[in-house]
Short mmCIF file of C-alpha atoms in Angstrom, two decimals:
data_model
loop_
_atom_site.label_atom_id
_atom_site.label_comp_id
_atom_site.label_asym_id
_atom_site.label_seq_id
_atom_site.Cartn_x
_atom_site.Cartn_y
_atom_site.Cartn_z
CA UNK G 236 16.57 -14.15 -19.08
CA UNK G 237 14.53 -14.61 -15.96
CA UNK G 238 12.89 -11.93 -14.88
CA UNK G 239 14.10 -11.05 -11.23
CA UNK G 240 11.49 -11.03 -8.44
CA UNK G 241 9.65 -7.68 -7.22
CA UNK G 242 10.83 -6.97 -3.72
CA UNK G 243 8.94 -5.21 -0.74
CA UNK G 244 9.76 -4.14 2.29
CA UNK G 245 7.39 -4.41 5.06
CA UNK G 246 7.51 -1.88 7.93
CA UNK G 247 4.78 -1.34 11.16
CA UNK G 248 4.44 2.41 11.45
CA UNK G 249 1.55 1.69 14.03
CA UNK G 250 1.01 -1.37 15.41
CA UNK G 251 3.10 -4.80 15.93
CA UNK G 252 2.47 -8.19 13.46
CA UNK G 253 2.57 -11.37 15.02
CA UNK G 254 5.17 -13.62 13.15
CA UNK G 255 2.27 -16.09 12.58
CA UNK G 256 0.69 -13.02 10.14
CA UNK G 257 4.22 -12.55 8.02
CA UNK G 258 4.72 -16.47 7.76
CA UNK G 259 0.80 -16.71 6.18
CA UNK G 260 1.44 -13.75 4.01
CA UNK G 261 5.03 -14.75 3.07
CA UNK G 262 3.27 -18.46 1.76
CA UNK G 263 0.59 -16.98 -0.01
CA UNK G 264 3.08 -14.77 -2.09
CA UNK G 265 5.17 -17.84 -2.91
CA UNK G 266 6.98 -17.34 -6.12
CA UNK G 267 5.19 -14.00 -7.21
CA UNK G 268 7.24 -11.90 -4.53
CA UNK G 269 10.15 -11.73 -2.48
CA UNK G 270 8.55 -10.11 1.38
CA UNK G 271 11.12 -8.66 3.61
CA UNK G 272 9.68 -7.92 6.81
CA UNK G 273 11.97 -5.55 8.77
CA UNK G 274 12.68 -6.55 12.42
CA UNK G 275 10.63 -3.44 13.88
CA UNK G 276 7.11 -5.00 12.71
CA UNK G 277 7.99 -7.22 15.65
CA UNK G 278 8.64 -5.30 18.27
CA UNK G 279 6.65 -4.08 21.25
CA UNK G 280 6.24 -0.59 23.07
CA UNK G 281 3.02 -0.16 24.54
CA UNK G 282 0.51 0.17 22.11
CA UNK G 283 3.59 0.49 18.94
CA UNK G 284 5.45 -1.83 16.91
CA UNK G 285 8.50 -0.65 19.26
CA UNK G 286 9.76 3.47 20.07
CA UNK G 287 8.36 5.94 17.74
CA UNK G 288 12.09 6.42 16.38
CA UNK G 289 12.51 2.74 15.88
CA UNK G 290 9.53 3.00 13.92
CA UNK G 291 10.94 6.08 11.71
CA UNK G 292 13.94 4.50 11.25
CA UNK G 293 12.98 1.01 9.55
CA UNK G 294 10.50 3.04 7.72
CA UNK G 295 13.62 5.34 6.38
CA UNK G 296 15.70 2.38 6.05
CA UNK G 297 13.28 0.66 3.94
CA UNK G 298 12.28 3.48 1.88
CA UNK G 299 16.11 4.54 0.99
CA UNK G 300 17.27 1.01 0.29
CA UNK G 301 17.39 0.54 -3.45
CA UNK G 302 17.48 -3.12 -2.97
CA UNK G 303 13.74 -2.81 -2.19
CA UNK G 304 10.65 -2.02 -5.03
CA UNK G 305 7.76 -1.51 -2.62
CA UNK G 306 7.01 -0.01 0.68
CA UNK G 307 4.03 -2.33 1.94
CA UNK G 308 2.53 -0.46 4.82
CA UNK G 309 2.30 -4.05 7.41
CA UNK G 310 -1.50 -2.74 9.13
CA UNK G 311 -3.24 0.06 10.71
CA UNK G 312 -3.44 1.07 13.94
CA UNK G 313 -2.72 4.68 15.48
CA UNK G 314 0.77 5.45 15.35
CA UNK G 315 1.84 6.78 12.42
CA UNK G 316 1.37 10.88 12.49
CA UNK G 317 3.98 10.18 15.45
CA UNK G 318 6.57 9.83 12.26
CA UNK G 319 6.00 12.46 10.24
CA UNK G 320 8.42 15.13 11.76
CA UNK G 321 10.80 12.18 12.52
CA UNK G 322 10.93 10.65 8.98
CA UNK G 323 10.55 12.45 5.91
CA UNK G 324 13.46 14.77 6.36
CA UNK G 325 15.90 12.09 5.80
CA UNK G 326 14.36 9.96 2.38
CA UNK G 327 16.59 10.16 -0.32
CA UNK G 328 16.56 9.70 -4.43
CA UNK G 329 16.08 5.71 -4.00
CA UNK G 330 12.55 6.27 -2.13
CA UNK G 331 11.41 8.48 -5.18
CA UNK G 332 11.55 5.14 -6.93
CA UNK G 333 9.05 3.37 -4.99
CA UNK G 334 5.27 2.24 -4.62
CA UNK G 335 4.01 2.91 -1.04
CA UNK G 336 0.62 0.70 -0.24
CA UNK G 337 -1.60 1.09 2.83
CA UNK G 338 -4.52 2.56 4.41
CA UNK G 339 -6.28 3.66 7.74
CA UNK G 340 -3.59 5.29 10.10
CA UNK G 341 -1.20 4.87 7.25
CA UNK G 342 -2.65 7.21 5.42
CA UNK G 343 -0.95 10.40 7.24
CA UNK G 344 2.40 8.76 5.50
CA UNK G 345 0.67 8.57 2.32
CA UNK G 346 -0.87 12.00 2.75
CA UNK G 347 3.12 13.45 3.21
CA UNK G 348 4.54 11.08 0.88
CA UNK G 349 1.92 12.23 -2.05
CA UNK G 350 2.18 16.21 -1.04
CA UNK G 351 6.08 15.59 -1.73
CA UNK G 352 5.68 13.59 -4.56
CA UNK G 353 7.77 10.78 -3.09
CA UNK G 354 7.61 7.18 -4.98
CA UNK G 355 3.50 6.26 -6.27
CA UNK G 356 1.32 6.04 -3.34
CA UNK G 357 -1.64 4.13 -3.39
CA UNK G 358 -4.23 3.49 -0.75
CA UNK G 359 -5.07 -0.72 -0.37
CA UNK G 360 -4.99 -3.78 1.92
CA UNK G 361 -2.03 -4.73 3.94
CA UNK G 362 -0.61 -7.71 5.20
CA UNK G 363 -2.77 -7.86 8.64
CA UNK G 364 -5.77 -8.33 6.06
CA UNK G 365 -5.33 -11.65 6.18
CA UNK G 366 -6.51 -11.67 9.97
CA UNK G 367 -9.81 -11.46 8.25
CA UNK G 368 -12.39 -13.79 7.02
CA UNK G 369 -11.16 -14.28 3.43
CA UNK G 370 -8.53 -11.73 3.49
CA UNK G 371 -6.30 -14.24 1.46
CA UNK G 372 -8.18 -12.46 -1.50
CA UNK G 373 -7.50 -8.63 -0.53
CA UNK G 374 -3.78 -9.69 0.46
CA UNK G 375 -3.24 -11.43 -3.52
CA UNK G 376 -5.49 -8.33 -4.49
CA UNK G 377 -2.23 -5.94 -2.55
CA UNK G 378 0.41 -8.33 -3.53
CA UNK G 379 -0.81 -8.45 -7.49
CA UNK G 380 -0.47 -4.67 -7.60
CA UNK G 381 2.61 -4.23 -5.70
CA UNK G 382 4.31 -6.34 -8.13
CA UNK G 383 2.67 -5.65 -10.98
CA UNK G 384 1.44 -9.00 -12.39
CA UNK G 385 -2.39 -8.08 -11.76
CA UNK G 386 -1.82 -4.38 -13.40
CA UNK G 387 -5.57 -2.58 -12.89
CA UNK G 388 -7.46 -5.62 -11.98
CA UNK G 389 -7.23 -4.88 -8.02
CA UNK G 390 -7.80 -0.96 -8.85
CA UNK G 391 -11.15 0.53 -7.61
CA UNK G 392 -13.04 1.13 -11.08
CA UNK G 393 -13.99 5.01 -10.49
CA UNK G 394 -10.13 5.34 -10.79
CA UNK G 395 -9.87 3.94 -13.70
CA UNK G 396 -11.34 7.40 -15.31
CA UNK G 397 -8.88 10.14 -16.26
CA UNK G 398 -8.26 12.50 -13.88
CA UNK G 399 -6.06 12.82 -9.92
CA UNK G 400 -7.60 10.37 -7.40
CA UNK G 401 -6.49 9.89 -3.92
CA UNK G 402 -7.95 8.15 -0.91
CA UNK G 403 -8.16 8.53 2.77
CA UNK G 404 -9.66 7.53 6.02
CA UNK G 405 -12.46 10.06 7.03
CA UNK G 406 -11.34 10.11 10.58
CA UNK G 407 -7.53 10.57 9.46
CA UNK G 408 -7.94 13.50 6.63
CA UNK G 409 -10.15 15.77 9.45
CA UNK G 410 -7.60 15.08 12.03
CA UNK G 411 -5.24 16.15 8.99
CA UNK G 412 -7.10 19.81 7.62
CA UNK G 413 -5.39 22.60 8.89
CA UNK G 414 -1.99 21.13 9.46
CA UNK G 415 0.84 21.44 7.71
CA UNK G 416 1.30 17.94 6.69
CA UNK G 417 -2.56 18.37 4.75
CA UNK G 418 -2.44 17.15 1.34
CA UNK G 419 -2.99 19.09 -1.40
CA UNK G 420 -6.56 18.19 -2.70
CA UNK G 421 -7.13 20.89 -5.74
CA UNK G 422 -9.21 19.17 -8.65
CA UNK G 423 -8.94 15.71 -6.56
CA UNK G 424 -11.65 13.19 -6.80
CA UNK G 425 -11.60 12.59 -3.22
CA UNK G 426 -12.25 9.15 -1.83
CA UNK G 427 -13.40 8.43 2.03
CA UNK G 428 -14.37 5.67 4.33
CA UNK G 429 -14.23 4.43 7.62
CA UNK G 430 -14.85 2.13 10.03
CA UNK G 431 -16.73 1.83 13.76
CA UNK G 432 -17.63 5.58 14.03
CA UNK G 433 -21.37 6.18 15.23
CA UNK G 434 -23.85 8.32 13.03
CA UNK G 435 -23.17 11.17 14.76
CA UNK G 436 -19.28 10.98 14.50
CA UNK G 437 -19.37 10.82 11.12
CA UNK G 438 -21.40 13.94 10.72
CA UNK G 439 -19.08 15.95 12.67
CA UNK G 440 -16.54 14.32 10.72
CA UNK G 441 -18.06 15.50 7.70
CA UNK G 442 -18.29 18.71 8.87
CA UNK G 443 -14.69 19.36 9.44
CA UNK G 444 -14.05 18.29 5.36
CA UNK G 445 -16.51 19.79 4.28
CA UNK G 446 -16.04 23.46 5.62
CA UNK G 447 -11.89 23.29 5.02
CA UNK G 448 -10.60 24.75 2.05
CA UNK G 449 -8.65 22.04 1.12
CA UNK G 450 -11.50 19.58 0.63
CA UNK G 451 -13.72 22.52 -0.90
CA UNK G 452 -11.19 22.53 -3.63
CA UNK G 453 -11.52 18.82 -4.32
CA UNK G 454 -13.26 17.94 -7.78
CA UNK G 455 -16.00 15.87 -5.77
CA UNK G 456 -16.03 12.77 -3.37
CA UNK G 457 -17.02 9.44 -3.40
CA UNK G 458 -18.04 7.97 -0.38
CA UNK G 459 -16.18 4.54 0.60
CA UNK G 460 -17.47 1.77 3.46
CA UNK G 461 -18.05 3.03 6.71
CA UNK G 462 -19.15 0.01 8.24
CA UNK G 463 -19.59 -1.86 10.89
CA UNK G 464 -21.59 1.39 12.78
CA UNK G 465 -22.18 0.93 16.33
CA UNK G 466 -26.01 1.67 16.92
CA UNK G 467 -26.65 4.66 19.30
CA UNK G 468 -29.39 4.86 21.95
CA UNK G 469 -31.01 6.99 19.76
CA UNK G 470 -31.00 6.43 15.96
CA UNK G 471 -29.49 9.65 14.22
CA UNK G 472 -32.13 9.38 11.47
CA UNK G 473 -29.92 9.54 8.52
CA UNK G 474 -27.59 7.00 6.61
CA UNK G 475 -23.87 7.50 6.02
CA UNK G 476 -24.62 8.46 2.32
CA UNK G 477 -27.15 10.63 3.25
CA UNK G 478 -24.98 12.16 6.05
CA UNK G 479 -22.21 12.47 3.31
CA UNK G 480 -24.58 14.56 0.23
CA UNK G 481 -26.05 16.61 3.07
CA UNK G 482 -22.71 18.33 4.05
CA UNK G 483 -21.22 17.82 0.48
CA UNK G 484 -24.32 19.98 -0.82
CA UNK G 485 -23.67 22.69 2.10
CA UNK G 486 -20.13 23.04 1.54
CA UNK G 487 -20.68 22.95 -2.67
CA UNK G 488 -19.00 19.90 -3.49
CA UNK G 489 -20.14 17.20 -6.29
CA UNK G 490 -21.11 14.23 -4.24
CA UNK G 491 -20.14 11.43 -7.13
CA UNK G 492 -21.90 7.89 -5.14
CA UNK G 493 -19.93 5.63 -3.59
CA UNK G 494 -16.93 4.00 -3.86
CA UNK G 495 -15.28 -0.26 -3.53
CA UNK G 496 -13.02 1.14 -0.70
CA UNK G 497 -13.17 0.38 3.22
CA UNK G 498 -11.78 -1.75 5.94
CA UNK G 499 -13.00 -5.26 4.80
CA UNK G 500 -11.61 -7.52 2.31
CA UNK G 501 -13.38 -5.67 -0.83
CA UNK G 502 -11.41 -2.98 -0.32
CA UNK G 503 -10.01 -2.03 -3.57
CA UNK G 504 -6.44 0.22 -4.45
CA UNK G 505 -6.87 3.79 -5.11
CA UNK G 506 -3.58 5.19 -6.63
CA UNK G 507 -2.98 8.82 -5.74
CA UNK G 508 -2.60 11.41 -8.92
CA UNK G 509 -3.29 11.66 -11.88
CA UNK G 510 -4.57 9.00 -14.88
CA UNK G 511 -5.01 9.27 -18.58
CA UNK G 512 -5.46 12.41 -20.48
CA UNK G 513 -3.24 15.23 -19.21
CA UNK G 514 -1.68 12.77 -16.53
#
């Protein structure tokens, strides 16, 4: 019997694809997946892939439509914290079942999605990846995972290690702390990066984490990409690594090295929870 063909659904909870991005990605999965890009990753609103409810709703859609295997998260791009309150009240037993993939701005869903222990979340590329130089590999890299052909080989190595993992954008988990959508981070090895935040941003960034309870709690971080950094009039005087251990060591939290996550085409998936013994 032939095995029948994983199927994702593709939804824009920030920004709009071009159809020139979903015909690339659609050839490069070829046989190993069936894509089905909802109608709302191509509309327009301003700076959103159409109204925020629009957005909600495909997202809902998608997520409740047992048809569908995968939620593939279609690119960042501010936009999706404006779902949260309009979404997650609505998913039903069908989007338990799924795997949800992104990163960047998508990571508010995956924060809510993870703190209600909806479908497995992971943090990886998306489909707008392939806007980059050699992002064919970090799109295969997504697409191996989602469907399970590749099984670890895309997974960021740390991970691999027993114990709960989850990922975020740095700039996305501060604006996070102290809501009520914050995930839960308790005995977490807590991965970070960013991208195209000065020195100094990242310190206050780092600041925030480090001095909220919920990343105090965390078992220790790894420190992801945070590159390309804009260079300041004056240089801060301290790397992002450095700027990471500093506030790590202040707030008494294991600073672990880095990690193979960021927003380039290395970045590797991080799947949230927990691995191997006691998992």
């Amino acid at each position: 019997m032939l095995q029948r063909r994983s199927r994702i659904g593709i939804v824009a909870p920030g920004r709009a694809l071009d159809q020139s991005i979903a015909d690339r990605v659609t050839a490069l999965a070829g046989d190993a997946a069936e894509l089905v890009f909802h109608t709302q990753c191509f509309l327009h609103d301003g700076h959103f892939a159409g109204p925020d409810q629009a957005r909600a709703d495909a997202f809902v859609e998608f997520a409740n439509d047992p048809a569908l295997d995968a939620i593939w998260f279609a690119r960042g791009g501010y936009g999706a914290c404006r779902l949260l309150d309009l979404a997650f009240g609505r998913l039903g037993e069908a989007a338990r079942r799924k795997t949800y993939m992104g990163y960047s701005d998508t990571g508010f869903l995956l924060a809510r999605l993870a703190r209600e222990g909806v479908g497995r979340v992971a943090h990886g590329p998306m489909p707008a990846d392939i806007l980059r130089e050699g992002g064919e590999a970090a799109v295969r890299r997504a697409i191996g995972f989602l469907t399970g052909v590749d099984g670890d080989a895309g997974v960021e190595p740390s991970t691999l290690a027993p114990g709960k993992h989850a990922a975020y954008n740095i700039s996305v988990l501060a604006s996070l702390i102290g809501t009520v959508h914050a995930p839960d981070l308790s005995g977490v090895t807590l991965l970070i990066e960013d991208v195209g935040e000065y020195h100094y941003r990242l310190d206050r960034l780092m600041f925030t984490l480090t001095s909220s309870e919920t990343v105090r709690a965390v078992a220790g971080i790894r420190l992801g990409r945070c590159g390309p950094i804009p260079v300041n009039d004056v240089d801060f005087g301290k790397t992002e690594e450095e700027i990471a251990q500093s506030w790590c060591a202040r707030g008494g939290i294991a600073y672990l090295g880095r990690a193979d996550i960021g927003h380039d085409v290395g970045n590797k998936i991080v799947v949230f929870g927990a691995r191997g013994a006691g998992a």
